[in-house]
Short mmCIF file of C-alpha atoms in Angstrom, two decimals:
data_model
loop_
_atom_site.label_atom_id
_atom_site.label_comp_id
_atom_site.label_asym_id
_atom_site.label_seq_id
_atom_site.Cartn_x
_atom_site.Cartn_y
_atom_site.Cartn_z
CA MET A 24 -9.58 4.95 16.42
CA SER A 25 -9.14 6.75 13.25
CA LEU A 26 -10.68 5.75 9.96
CA VAL A 27 -6.51 7.11 8.38
CA PRO A 28 -4.96 3.09 8.81
CA ILE A 29 -7.47 1.57 8.17
CA LEU A 30 -8.12 3.32 5.02
CA LEU A 31 -3.91 3.06 4.14
CA LEU A 32 -4.28 -1.06 4.74
CA GLY A 33 -7.29 -1.09 3.01
CA LEU A 34 -4.67 1.06 0.28
CA CYS A 35 -2.31 -1.44 0.54
CA GLY A 36 -4.13 -4.86 0.39
CA ILE A 37 -4.88 -2.72 -3.18
CA LEU A 38 -1.98 -2.41 -4.64
CA VAL A 39 -1.19 -5.44 -3.27
CA GLY A 40 -3.66 -7.12 -6.27
CA GLY A 41 -3.49 -4.81 -8.40
CA VAL A 42 0.52 -5.90 -8.48
CA ILE A 43 -0.13 -9.63 -8.23
CA SER A 44 -2.79 -8.73 -11.91
CA LEU A 45 -0.02 -7.23 -13.50
CA SER A 46 2.36 -9.90 -13.14
CA ARG A 47 0.09 -12.03 -14.22
CA GLN A 48 -0.16 -9.52 -17.11
CA GLY A 49 3.57 -9.91 -18.15
CA ALA A 50 3.33 -6.25 -17.48
CA SER A 51 6.67 -3.67 -17.42
CA LYS A 52 8.66 -4.38 -14.37
CA PHE A 53 8.95 -0.66 -13.53
CA SER A 54 4.55 -0.41 -13.86
CA ILE A 55 4.37 -3.68 -11.13
CA GLY A 56 7.88 -1.70 -8.91
CA LEU A 57 5.88 1.43 -8.95
CA VAL A 58 3.15 -0.23 -7.88
CA ALA A 59 4.72 -2.08 -5.66
CA ALA A 60 6.58 1.00 -4.18
CA LEU A 61 2.93 2.52 -3.96
CA ALA A 62 1.73 0.30 -1.85
CA LEU A 63 4.82 0.22 0.59
CA LEU A 64 4.74 3.65 1.17
CA ALA A 65 0.52 2.38 2.34
CA LEU A 66 1.45 0.19 4.96
CA ALA A 67 4.25 1.98 5.51
CA GLY A 68 1.70 5.02 6.84
CA GLY A 69 -0.88 3.01 7.91
CA VAL A 70 1.68 1.58 10.29
CA ALA A 71 2.92 4.53 11.06
CA TRP A 72 0.05 6.10 11.26
CA MET A 73 -0.97 3.39 14.15
CA MET A 74 2.42 3.61 16.38
CA PRO A 75 2.01 5.68 20.11
CA GLY A 76 3.27 9.68 19.39
CA ASP A 77 3.44 12.27 22.14
CA SER A 78 -0.49 13.97 20.33
#
């Protein structure tokens, strides 16, 4: 089992917490959207890394 998907999913959780914190603090929509997009990328990367592949 590789360590990379665990780290990516952990990063996703931290970023989701950041989105919640930013929205509660009344941050700009751009900053909330940027952090949310990064969280989605980390989630997609973690899930894609766990998919079975040819190699």
